[in-house]
Amino acid sequence: MAVVLLLSFSLSLSAYATKGDQGVDLSHYQTSTAEFGQANDKFAIIQIGGYYDGYFSPQSTYATQVASTIAQGKRAHTYIYAQFSSNIQADQMLNYYLPKVQTPKGSIVALDVESGNPNTASVKYALDKVQAAGYTAVLYGYKAFLTSHLDLESLAKAYPLWMAEYPNYNVTTSPNYNYFPSFSNINLFQFTSTYKAGGLDGDIDLTGITDNGYKGTTTASTGGTAVKTTTSTPAVSAGQQANNTPKSSIVVGDTVKVNFSASKWSTGESIPSWVKGQSYKVSQVSGNNVLLANISSWISKSNVEILLTASTNSSLDSDGSASTYTVQSGDTLSAIATKYGTTYQNLAVLNGIGSPYLIIPGENLKLSGTTAGSSAYYTIKSGDTLSGIASKYGTTYLKLASLNSIKSPYVIYVGQTLRIK
């Protein structure tokens, strides 16, 4: 697979998976666009979010990481951090996350089971539900944990495994099979958490399973019947839009990737190896050159590839200025205010944020316009959970906790009135 954007985009990629294809798995610990360890990586398995015995933690980076993976001509798949111990919790988790999956039908949706007190019956129930939804259900974990909590042998007879095992935390670019977690039906092997300096999980496809969803058919690894699949998702559309955007159209706010083949900045200095293959937002454009945010160096448009256009990440006013901003991990209200030439007090008023000015990754902030509407309230009923109320009103349980001065473990009571905005 080429590491630059393909000249034409299709879910039927020009080179299918083979035994030995390597790739990565991504979460909010990486950037908002897909990050890879090597130029020849072929796939990414991306966390859509986590579930922790009733609490949801959606990943704000999921959609853009999927879109930029696809825009680079690589195969994108999905995983859920899954801490659950009953069929009821499995339903709660999957009813929330499955409708939000933005990788193609047939693609991998893995359950990352590495904490809590899982049991074989509920894990099998959850995998069945993922498969019934039209995806390739995969179980991820560490052999020691899975075998101590589950009948892994019976699960492996029904579903492929994605297993992790690594001897150390040195930078590792290829698997060491002396540390392979031998078991039946292992389709994917996560062989390192330090695929490159700074940390990144590295994986190898042992069977071609990462083809699923990207060749028009998907075949169960246990010998099931091939099923024809088609899909259309927001992330695929975003990836196609980015792929079809000519370099002459690069504008401030676009996210671009520095080509691995790039050697010199526009000023003549050598480009460091740690910059190559990484993605950056464009802060200025001048002729055939662009200035990269967080780098402050000019580079020729010929040495970058568009991953995401500015419209993918934020909405714009008619004059081209940003009107909303999606909160990223590590953001503060004051830093966002400085970036957009306003004050944190103004942003707080616009968005109805009260002291201590808590903002949550994935939250959309208004940067301009009218102030937030008057406060709204909800009276708690039997069976309500803070996360369930938050999902109903398009917010997060952490934001509700902040608005109502609710401290961990976030206990709420029937009849209690909550402010929801």
Short mmCIF file of C-alpha atoms in Angstrom, two decimals:
data_model
loop_
_atom_site.label_atom_id
_atom_site.label_comp_id
_atom_site.label_asym_id
_atom_site.label_seq_id
_atom_site.Cartn_x
_atom_site.Cartn_y
_atom_site.Cartn_z
CA MET A 1 0.00 0.00 0.00
CA ALA A 2 1.26 3.49 -0.82
CA VAL A 3 1.71 5.74 2.18
CA VAL A 4 0.59 8.84 0.28
CA LEU A 5 -3.04 9.34 -0.60
CA LEU A 6 -4.25 7.18 -3.47
CA LEU A 7 -5.20 9.02 -6.64
CA SER A 8 -8.57 7.33 -6.59
CA PHE A 9 -10.55 6.14 -3.60
CA SER A 10 -12.51 2.95 -3.20
CA LEU A 11 -13.37 0.58 -0.41
CA SER A 12 -11.92 -2.09 -2.67
CA LEU A 13 -8.27 -1.19 -2.05
CA SER A 14 -5.69 -2.04 -4.66
CA ALA A 15 -3.66 -4.36 -2.43
CA TYR A 16 -5.32 -6.75 -0.06
CA ALA A 17 -4.02 -8.03 3.25
CA THR A 18 -1.51 -10.81 3.31
CA LYS A 19 -0.03 -12.74 6.17
CA GLY A 20 2.52 -10.43 7.71
CA ASP A 21 0.86 -7.05 7.12
CA GLN A 22 1.64 -4.73 10.02
CA GLY A 23 -0.41 -1.90 11.48
CA VAL A 24 -1.30 -0.05 14.65
CA ASP A 25 -4.09 0.41 17.16
CA LEU A 26 -5.01 3.95 18.13
CA SER A 27 -6.83 5.84 20.88
CA HIS A 28 -6.94 9.36 22.30
CA TYR A 29 -3.32 8.94 23.40
CA GLN A 30 -2.40 9.58 19.76
CA THR A 31 -3.22 12.66 17.68
CA SER A 32 -6.64 13.41 16.18
CA THR A 33 -5.40 12.04 12.86
CA ALA A 34 -4.09 8.51 12.35
CA GLU A 35 -0.49 7.92 13.42
CA PHE A 36 1.61 5.08 12.03
CA GLY A 37 4.94 3.58 13.03
CA GLN A 38 6.29 2.70 9.58
CA ALA A 39 5.71 3.81 6.01
CA ASN A 40 4.47 0.36 4.99
CA ASP A 41 1.85 -0.07 7.74
CA LYS A 42 -1.42 -1.23 6.18
CA PHE A 43 -4.12 -0.88 8.84
CA ALA A 44 -5.28 0.79 12.06
CA ILE A 45 -7.67 -0.53 14.70
CA ILE A 46 -9.16 2.51 16.40
CA GLN A 47 -10.85 2.86 19.79
CA ILE A 48 -14.38 4.22 19.53
CA GLY A 49 -14.62 4.46 23.30
CA GLY A 50 -14.68 2.63 26.59
CA TYR A 51 -17.34 1.09 28.81
CA TYR A 52 -16.64 0.64 32.51
CA ASP A 53 -19.44 -1.29 34.26
CA GLY A 54 -22.08 1.27 33.29
CA TYR A 55 -19.97 4.35 32.56
CA PHE A 56 -19.20 5.45 29.01
CA SER A 57 -16.00 7.14 27.83
CA PRO A 58 -16.35 7.89 24.08
CA GLN A 59 -13.15 8.79 22.23
CA SER A 60 -13.18 12.24 20.63
CA THR A 61 -10.40 11.16 18.24
CA TYR A 62 -12.24 8.15 16.78
CA ALA A 63 -13.97 9.65 13.73
CA THR A 64 -11.01 11.70 12.53
CA GLN A 65 -8.55 8.83 13.06
CA VAL A 66 -10.82 6.57 10.99
CA ALA A 67 -11.23 9.20 8.27
CA SER A 68 -7.51 9.92 8.00
CA THR A 69 -6.65 6.19 7.98
CA ILE A 70 -8.98 5.71 5.02
CA ALA A 71 -7.71 8.87 3.33
CA GLN A 72 -4.20 7.38 3.39
CA GLY A 73 -5.44 4.26 1.60
CA LYS A 74 -5.11 2.08 4.69
CA ARG A 75 -7.73 -0.18 6.27
CA ALA A 76 -9.55 1.18 9.34
CA HIS A 77 -11.16 -1.03 11.99
CA THR A 78 -12.77 -0.44 15.39
CA TYR A 79 -12.37 -1.60 18.98
CA ILE A 80 -14.23 -0.98 22.25
CA TYR A 81 -12.56 -1.03 25.66
CA ALA A 82 -15.05 -3.41 27.26
CA GLN A 83 -15.28 -3.81 31.04
CA PHE A 84 -18.57 -5.61 31.65
CA SER A 85 -19.84 -8.67 33.47
CA SER A 86 -23.42 -9.35 32.34
CA ASN A 87 -25.62 -9.55 29.26
CA ILE A 88 -27.46 -6.43 30.45
CA GLN A 89 -24.19 -4.47 30.49
CA ALA A 90 -23.21 -5.94 27.12
CA ASP A 91 -26.49 -4.67 25.66
CA GLN A 92 -25.99 -1.24 27.23
CA MET A 93 -22.46 -1.00 25.85
CA LEU A 94 -23.21 -2.23 22.34
CA ASN A 95 -26.54 -0.42 21.93
CA TYR A 96 -24.57 2.76 22.55
CA TYR A 97 -21.44 2.09 20.47
CA LEU A 98 -22.50 -0.07 17.51
CA PRO A 99 -24.64 2.68 15.89
CA LYS A 100 -21.59 4.97 16.11
CA VAL A 101 -19.16 2.63 14.28
CA GLN A 102 -17.73 4.39 11.22
CA THR A 103 -15.72 1.56 9.71
CA PRO A 104 -17.36 -0.54 6.99
CA LYS A 105 -19.74 -3.40 7.62
CA GLY A 106 -17.63 -6.52 7.69
CA SER A 107 -14.71 -4.70 9.29
CA ILE A 108 -13.33 -5.71 12.67
CA VAL A 109 -15.12 -4.57 15.81
CA ALA A 110 -12.98 -5.94 18.63
CA LEU A 111 -13.85 -6.13 22.32
CA ASP A 112 -10.84 -5.19 24.46
CA VAL A 113 -11.35 -7.30 27.59
CA GLU A 114 -8.47 -6.72 29.99
CA SER A 115 -10.00 -5.51 33.25
CA GLY A 116 -12.92 -6.05 35.62
CA ASN A 117 -14.62 -9.40 36.17
CA PRO A 118 -15.76 -10.71 32.78
CA ASN A 119 -17.40 -14.10 32.38
CA THR A 120 -17.51 -16.44 29.42
CA ALA A 121 -21.28 -16.31 28.85
CA SER A 122 -21.54 -12.51 28.67
CA VAL A 123 -18.41 -12.17 26.50
CA LYS A 124 -19.81 -14.78 24.09
CA TYR A 125 -23.15 -12.92 24.12
CA ALA A 126 -21.43 -9.62 23.27
CA LEU A 127 -19.36 -11.15 20.46
CA ASP A 128 -22.51 -12.74 19.03
CA LYS A 129 -24.19 -9.33 19.05
CA VAL A 130 -21.27 -7.66 17.24
CA GLN A 131 -21.28 -10.40 14.59
CA ALA A 132 -25.06 -10.17 14.18
CA ALA A 133 -24.69 -6.44 13.53
CA GLY A 134 -22.65 -7.25 10.42
CA TYR A 135 -19.09 -6.81 11.71
CA THR A 136 -16.20 -9.20 12.26
CA ALA A 137 -16.26 -9.84 16.01
CA VAL A 138 -12.81 -10.24 17.58
CA LEU A 139 -11.74 -10.73 21.20
CA TYR A 140 -8.64 -8.80 22.34
CA GLY A 141 -6.67 -9.24 25.52
CA TYR A 142 -3.68 -10.62 27.37
CA LYS A 143 -3.47 -14.39 27.63
CA ALA A 144 -2.91 -14.45 31.40
CA PHE A 145 -5.96 -12.30 32.12
CA LEU A 146 -8.27 -13.97 29.60
CA THR A 147 -7.44 -17.52 30.64
CA SER A 148 -7.84 -16.68 34.32
CA HIS A 149 -11.34 -15.20 33.83
CA LEU A 150 -12.78 -16.97 30.78
CA ASP A 151 -13.04 -20.32 29.06
CA LEU A 152 -10.86 -18.93 26.30
CA GLU A 153 -10.66 -22.25 24.45
CA SER A 154 -14.41 -22.31 23.83
CA LEU A 155 -14.47 -18.65 22.81
CA ALA A 156 -11.57 -19.17 20.40
CA LYS A 157 -13.53 -21.93 18.67
CA ALA A 158 -16.23 -19.39 17.84
CA TYR A 159 -14.32 -16.13 17.32
CA PRO A 160 -10.85 -14.96 16.26
CA LEU A 161 -8.46 -13.67 18.91
CA TRP A 162 -6.25 -10.58 18.94
CA MET A 163 -3.61 -11.26 21.57
CA ALA A 164 -0.95 -9.03 23.15
CA GLU A 165 2.43 -10.08 24.48
CA TYR A 166 5.79 -8.25 24.49
CA PRO A 167 9.04 -8.88 26.31
CA ASN A 168 10.07 -5.29 27.04
CA TYR A 169 9.42 -1.64 26.26
CA ASN A 170 12.25 -1.07 23.80
CA VAL A 171 11.34 0.36 20.39
CA THR A 172 10.33 -2.70 18.35
CA THR A 173 9.43 -2.63 14.66
CA SER A 174 8.85 -6.36 14.01
CA PRO A 175 7.43 -9.19 16.13
CA ASN A 176 9.56 -11.41 18.35
CA TYR A 177 7.85 -14.79 18.09
CA ASN A 178 9.79 -16.11 21.08
CA TYR A 179 7.18 -14.18 23.07
CA PHE A 180 4.17 -15.20 21.01
CA PRO A 181 1.17 -15.98 23.29
CA SER A 182 0.51 -19.44 21.79
CA PHE A 183 -3.18 -20.26 21.58
CA SER A 184 -5.72 -21.42 19.02
CA ASN A 185 -7.26 -19.07 16.45
CA ILE A 186 -4.99 -16.05 17.02
CA ASN A 187 -5.55 -13.83 13.98
CA LEU A 188 -3.80 -10.67 15.21
CA PHE A 189 -0.71 -10.31 17.39
CA GLN A 190 0.05 -7.07 19.24
CA PHE A 191 3.79 -7.44 19.64
CA THR A 192 4.79 -4.11 21.18
CA SER A 193 3.51 -0.98 22.90
CA THR A 194 6.63 0.88 21.74
CA TYR A 195 6.37 0.56 17.98
CA LYS A 196 8.30 3.82 17.79
CA ALA A 197 9.91 6.29 20.17
CA GLY A 198 7.26 7.89 22.35
CA GLY A 199 5.01 4.82 22.32
CA LEU A 200 2.56 3.29 19.85
CA ASP A 201 1.05 -0.20 19.72
CA GLY A 202 2.29 -2.32 16.82
CA ASP A 203 0.29 -5.27 15.45
CA ILE A 204 0.68 -7.95 12.80
CA ASP A 205 -2.11 -9.56 10.78
CA LEU A 206 -1.45 -13.32 10.78
CA THR A 207 -4.38 -14.43 8.58
CA GLY A 208 -5.55 -11.56 6.36
CA ILE A 209 -8.42 -10.67 8.70
CA THR A 210 -7.80 -6.92 8.24
CA ASP A 211 -9.09 -7.33 4.68
CA ASN A 212 -12.59 -7.80 6.06
CA GLY A 213 -14.86 -4.94 5.06
CA TYR A 214 -12.50 -3.75 2.33
CA LYS A 215 -12.94 -6.24 -0.49
CA GLY A 216 -16.72 -6.46 -0.78
CA THR A 217 -16.88 -9.69 1.22
CA THR A 218 -16.03 -10.88 4.68
CA THR A 219 -15.37 -14.49 5.67
CA ALA A 220 -15.51 -15.80 9.22
CA SER A 221 -12.12 -17.17 10.24
CA THR A 222 -13.80 -20.37 11.43
CA GLY A 223 -14.81 -21.24 7.88
CA GLY A 224 -18.19 -19.49 7.69
CA THR A 225 -19.93 -18.48 4.48
CA ALA A 226 -18.70 -15.35 2.70
CA VAL A 227 -21.22 -12.53 3.00
CA LYS A 228 -21.38 -9.64 0.53
CA THR A 229 -21.27 -6.29 2.32
CA THR A 230 -21.53 -2.63 1.36
CA THR A 231 -21.38 0.46 3.52
CA SER A 232 -21.47 4.22 3.59
CA THR A 233 -20.26 6.02 6.70
CA PRO A 234 -19.36 9.61 7.63
CA ALA A 235 -15.72 8.65 8.07
CA VAL A 236 -15.54 7.07 4.61
CA SER A 237 -17.07 10.23 3.14
CA ALA A 238 -14.57 12.39 5.01
CA GLY A 239 -11.71 10.22 3.83
CA GLN A 240 -12.92 10.43 0.24
CA GLN A 241 -13.34 14.21 0.48
CA ALA A 242 -9.78 14.60 1.75
CA ASN A 243 -8.45 12.21 -0.86
CA ASN A 244 -10.08 14.19 -3.67
CA THR A 245 -8.92 17.61 -2.46
CA PRO A 246 -6.08 18.93 -4.67
CA LYS A 247 -3.01 20.36 -2.96
CA SER A 248 -3.66 23.72 -4.57
CA SER A 249 -6.77 23.94 -2.38
CA ILE A 250 -4.93 23.62 0.95
CA VAL A 251 -6.16 26.28 3.39
CA VAL A 252 -5.46 27.27 6.99
CA GLY A 253 -6.96 24.65 9.32
CA ASP A 254 -6.43 21.67 7.01
CA THR A 255 -4.61 18.69 8.51
CA VAL A 256 -1.75 17.43 6.36
CA LYS A 257 0.80 14.63 6.65
CA VAL A 258 4.49 15.20 5.95
CA ASN A 259 5.57 12.72 3.30
CA PHE A 260 8.14 10.12 4.31
CA SER A 261 10.04 11.12 1.16
CA ALA A 262 10.29 14.79 2.18
CA SER A 263 13.89 15.87 2.83
CA LYS A 264 14.11 19.70 3.07
CA TRP A 265 12.05 22.50 4.55
CA SER A 266 11.32 25.35 2.16
CA THR A 267 14.13 27.26 3.90
CA GLY A 268 16.66 24.54 3.01
CA GLU A 269 17.18 22.88 6.39
CA SER A 270 16.81 19.11 6.65
CA ILE A 271 13.51 17.76 7.92
CA PRO A 272 14.04 15.64 11.08
CA SER A 273 12.99 12.00 10.79
CA TRP A 274 10.52 12.33 13.69
CA VAL A 275 8.47 14.83 11.64
CA LYS A 276 8.06 12.53 8.62
CA GLY A 277 4.80 10.63 8.46
CA GLN A 278 3.26 12.81 11.17
CA SER A 279 0.23 15.05 10.76
CA TYR A 280 -0.02 18.77 11.50
CA LYS A 281 -2.56 21.54 11.05
CA VAL A 282 -1.77 24.26 8.53
CA SER A 283 -1.35 27.63 10.27
CA GLN A 284 -0.43 29.76 7.21
CA VAL A 285 -0.43 29.40 3.40
CA SER A 286 1.79 31.34 1.01
CA GLY A 287 1.91 30.36 -2.64
CA ASN A 288 3.17 26.79 -2.94
CA ASN A 289 4.29 26.61 0.70
CA VAL A 290 2.48 26.03 3.99
CA LEU A 291 3.45 26.71 7.60
CA LEU A 292 2.82 23.82 9.98
CA ALA A 293 1.39 24.47 13.44
CA ASN A 294 3.60 23.31 16.35
CA ILE A 295 6.56 23.17 13.94
CA SER A 296 6.84 26.80 12.74
CA SER A 297 8.59 25.68 9.57
CA TRP A 298 7.51 26.22 5.97
CA ILE A 299 7.22 23.21 3.70
CA SER A 300 6.32 22.82 0.05
CA LYS A 301 2.80 21.61 -0.76
CA SER A 302 4.47 18.91 -2.84
CA ASN A 303 5.84 17.37 0.36
CA VAL A 304 2.53 17.00 2.20
CA GLU A 305 -0.68 15.05 1.72
CA ILE A 306 -4.12 16.24 2.82
CA LEU A 307 -5.66 14.05 5.50
CA LEU A 308 -8.60 16.15 6.65
CA THR A 309 -9.97 19.43 5.42
CA ALA A 310 -10.75 22.18 7.91
CA SER A 311 -14.49 21.60 7.53
CA THR A 312 -14.09 18.07 8.90
CA ASN A 313 -12.92 19.31 12.29
CA SER A 314 -14.76 22.59 12.82
CA SER A 315 -17.61 24.61 11.39
CA LEU A 316 -16.92 27.99 9.80
CA ASP A 317 -18.69 31.33 9.66
CA SER A 318 -19.39 32.90 6.27
CA ASP A 319 -16.16 34.91 6.50
CA GLY A 320 -14.12 31.72 6.88
CA SER A 321 -13.46 32.08 10.61
CA ALA A 322 -14.18 29.16 12.94
CA SER A 323 -17.55 29.24 14.71
CA THR A 324 -17.17 26.05 16.75
CA TYR A 325 -14.28 24.06 18.13
CA THR A 326 -14.13 20.40 19.16
CA VAL A 327 -12.27 19.99 22.45
CA GLN A 328 -9.16 17.83 22.23
CA SER A 329 -7.40 15.93 25.01
CA GLY A 330 -5.19 18.36 26.96
CA ASP A 331 -7.13 21.49 25.96
CA THR A 332 -7.98 24.20 28.48
CA LEU A 333 -10.62 26.87 28.09
CA SER A 334 -8.05 29.64 28.41
CA ALA A 335 -5.78 28.10 25.74
CA ILE A 336 -8.69 27.75 23.31
CA ALA A 337 -9.69 31.36 24.01
CA THR A 338 -6.15 32.59 23.29
CA LYS A 339 -6.01 30.59 20.05
CA TYR A 340 -9.24 32.18 18.75
CA GLY A 341 -8.65 35.71 20.03
CA THR A 342 -11.22 35.78 22.79
CA THR A 343 -11.35 35.25 26.57
CA TYR A 344 -12.15 32.18 28.62
CA GLN A 345 -14.89 34.19 30.36
CA ASN A 346 -16.56 34.87 27.00
CA LEU A 347 -16.35 31.21 25.98
CA ALA A 348 -17.78 30.19 29.33
CA VAL A 349 -20.77 32.52 28.87
CA LEU A 350 -21.32 31.44 25.23
CA ASN A 351 -21.38 27.77 26.20
CA GLY A 352 -23.07 27.93 29.60
CA ILE A 353 -19.96 26.65 31.40
CA GLY A 354 -19.80 27.43 35.10
CA SER A 355 -16.79 27.50 37.40
CA PRO A 356 -14.52 25.44 37.58
CA TYR A 357 -14.81 25.72 33.76
CA LEU A 358 -14.69 21.99 33.06
CA ILE A 359 -14.47 21.01 29.38
CA ILE A 360 -14.55 17.47 28.03
CA PRO A 361 -12.69 16.02 24.99
CA GLY A 362 -15.17 15.65 22.13
CA GLU A 363 -17.36 18.52 23.34
CA ASN A 364 -18.25 21.17 20.73
CA LEU A 365 -17.71 24.74 21.94
CA LYS A 366 -19.29 27.81 20.37
CA LEU A 367 -16.62 30.41 19.54
CA SER A 368 -19.02 33.14 18.48
CA GLY A 369 -22.70 33.95 18.23
CA THR A 370 -25.38 34.25 20.87
CA THR A 371 -25.03 33.05 24.42
CA ALA A 372 -26.23 29.65 25.53
CA GLY A 373 -29.92 29.40 26.27
CA SER A 374 -31.40 29.53 29.73
CA SER A 375 -30.71 26.68 32.10
CA ALA A 376 -32.73 23.46 31.67
CA TYR A 377 -33.45 20.85 34.32
CA TYR A 378 -34.33 17.15 34.59
CA THR A 379 -35.93 15.27 37.49
CA ILE A 380 -34.37 11.87 38.09
CA LYS A 381 -36.62 8.82 37.73
CA SER A 382 -36.18 5.24 38.91
CA GLY A 383 -33.60 3.42 36.79
CA ASP A 384 -31.84 6.57 35.61
CA THR A 385 -28.04 6.76 35.47
CA LEU A 386 -25.96 9.88 35.06
CA SER A 387 -24.43 8.54 31.85
CA GLY A 388 -27.87 7.63 30.49
CA ILE A 389 -29.23 11.12 31.18
CA ALA A 390 -26.12 12.66 29.62
CA SER A 391 -26.54 10.57 26.45
CA LYS A 392 -30.21 11.58 26.20
CA TYR A 393 -29.38 15.28 26.30
CA GLY A 394 -26.26 15.18 24.12
CA THR A 395 -23.73 15.84 26.86
CA THR A 396 -21.41 13.84 29.13
CA TYR A 397 -21.78 12.52 32.66
CA LEU A 398 -18.69 14.52 33.65
CA LYS A 399 -20.30 17.76 32.44
CA LEU A 400 -23.49 16.97 34.33
CA ALA A 401 -21.46 16.17 37.43
CA SER A 402 -19.69 19.52 37.15
CA LEU A 403 -22.91 21.49 36.60
CA ASN A 404 -24.52 19.88 39.64
CA SER A 405 -21.48 19.61 41.96
CA ILE A 406 -21.76 15.80 42.01
CA LYS A 407 -18.55 14.14 43.15
CA SER A 408 -17.25 10.67 42.28
CA PRO A 409 -18.76 8.02 42.49
CA TYR A 410 -21.49 10.20 40.90
CA VAL A 411 -24.42 9.07 43.07
CA ILE A 412 -27.85 10.41 42.03
CA TYR A 413 -31.25 9.95 43.66
CA VAL A 414 -34.83 9.49 42.46
CA GLY A 415 -36.61 12.85 42.66
CA GLN A 416 -33.37 14.86 42.49
CA THR A 417 -33.43 17.77 40.03
CA LEU A 418 -30.40 18.04 37.75
CA ARG A 419 -29.36 21.04 35.74
CA ILE A 420 -28.63 19.75 32.24
CA LYS A 421 -27.37 22.96 30.61
#
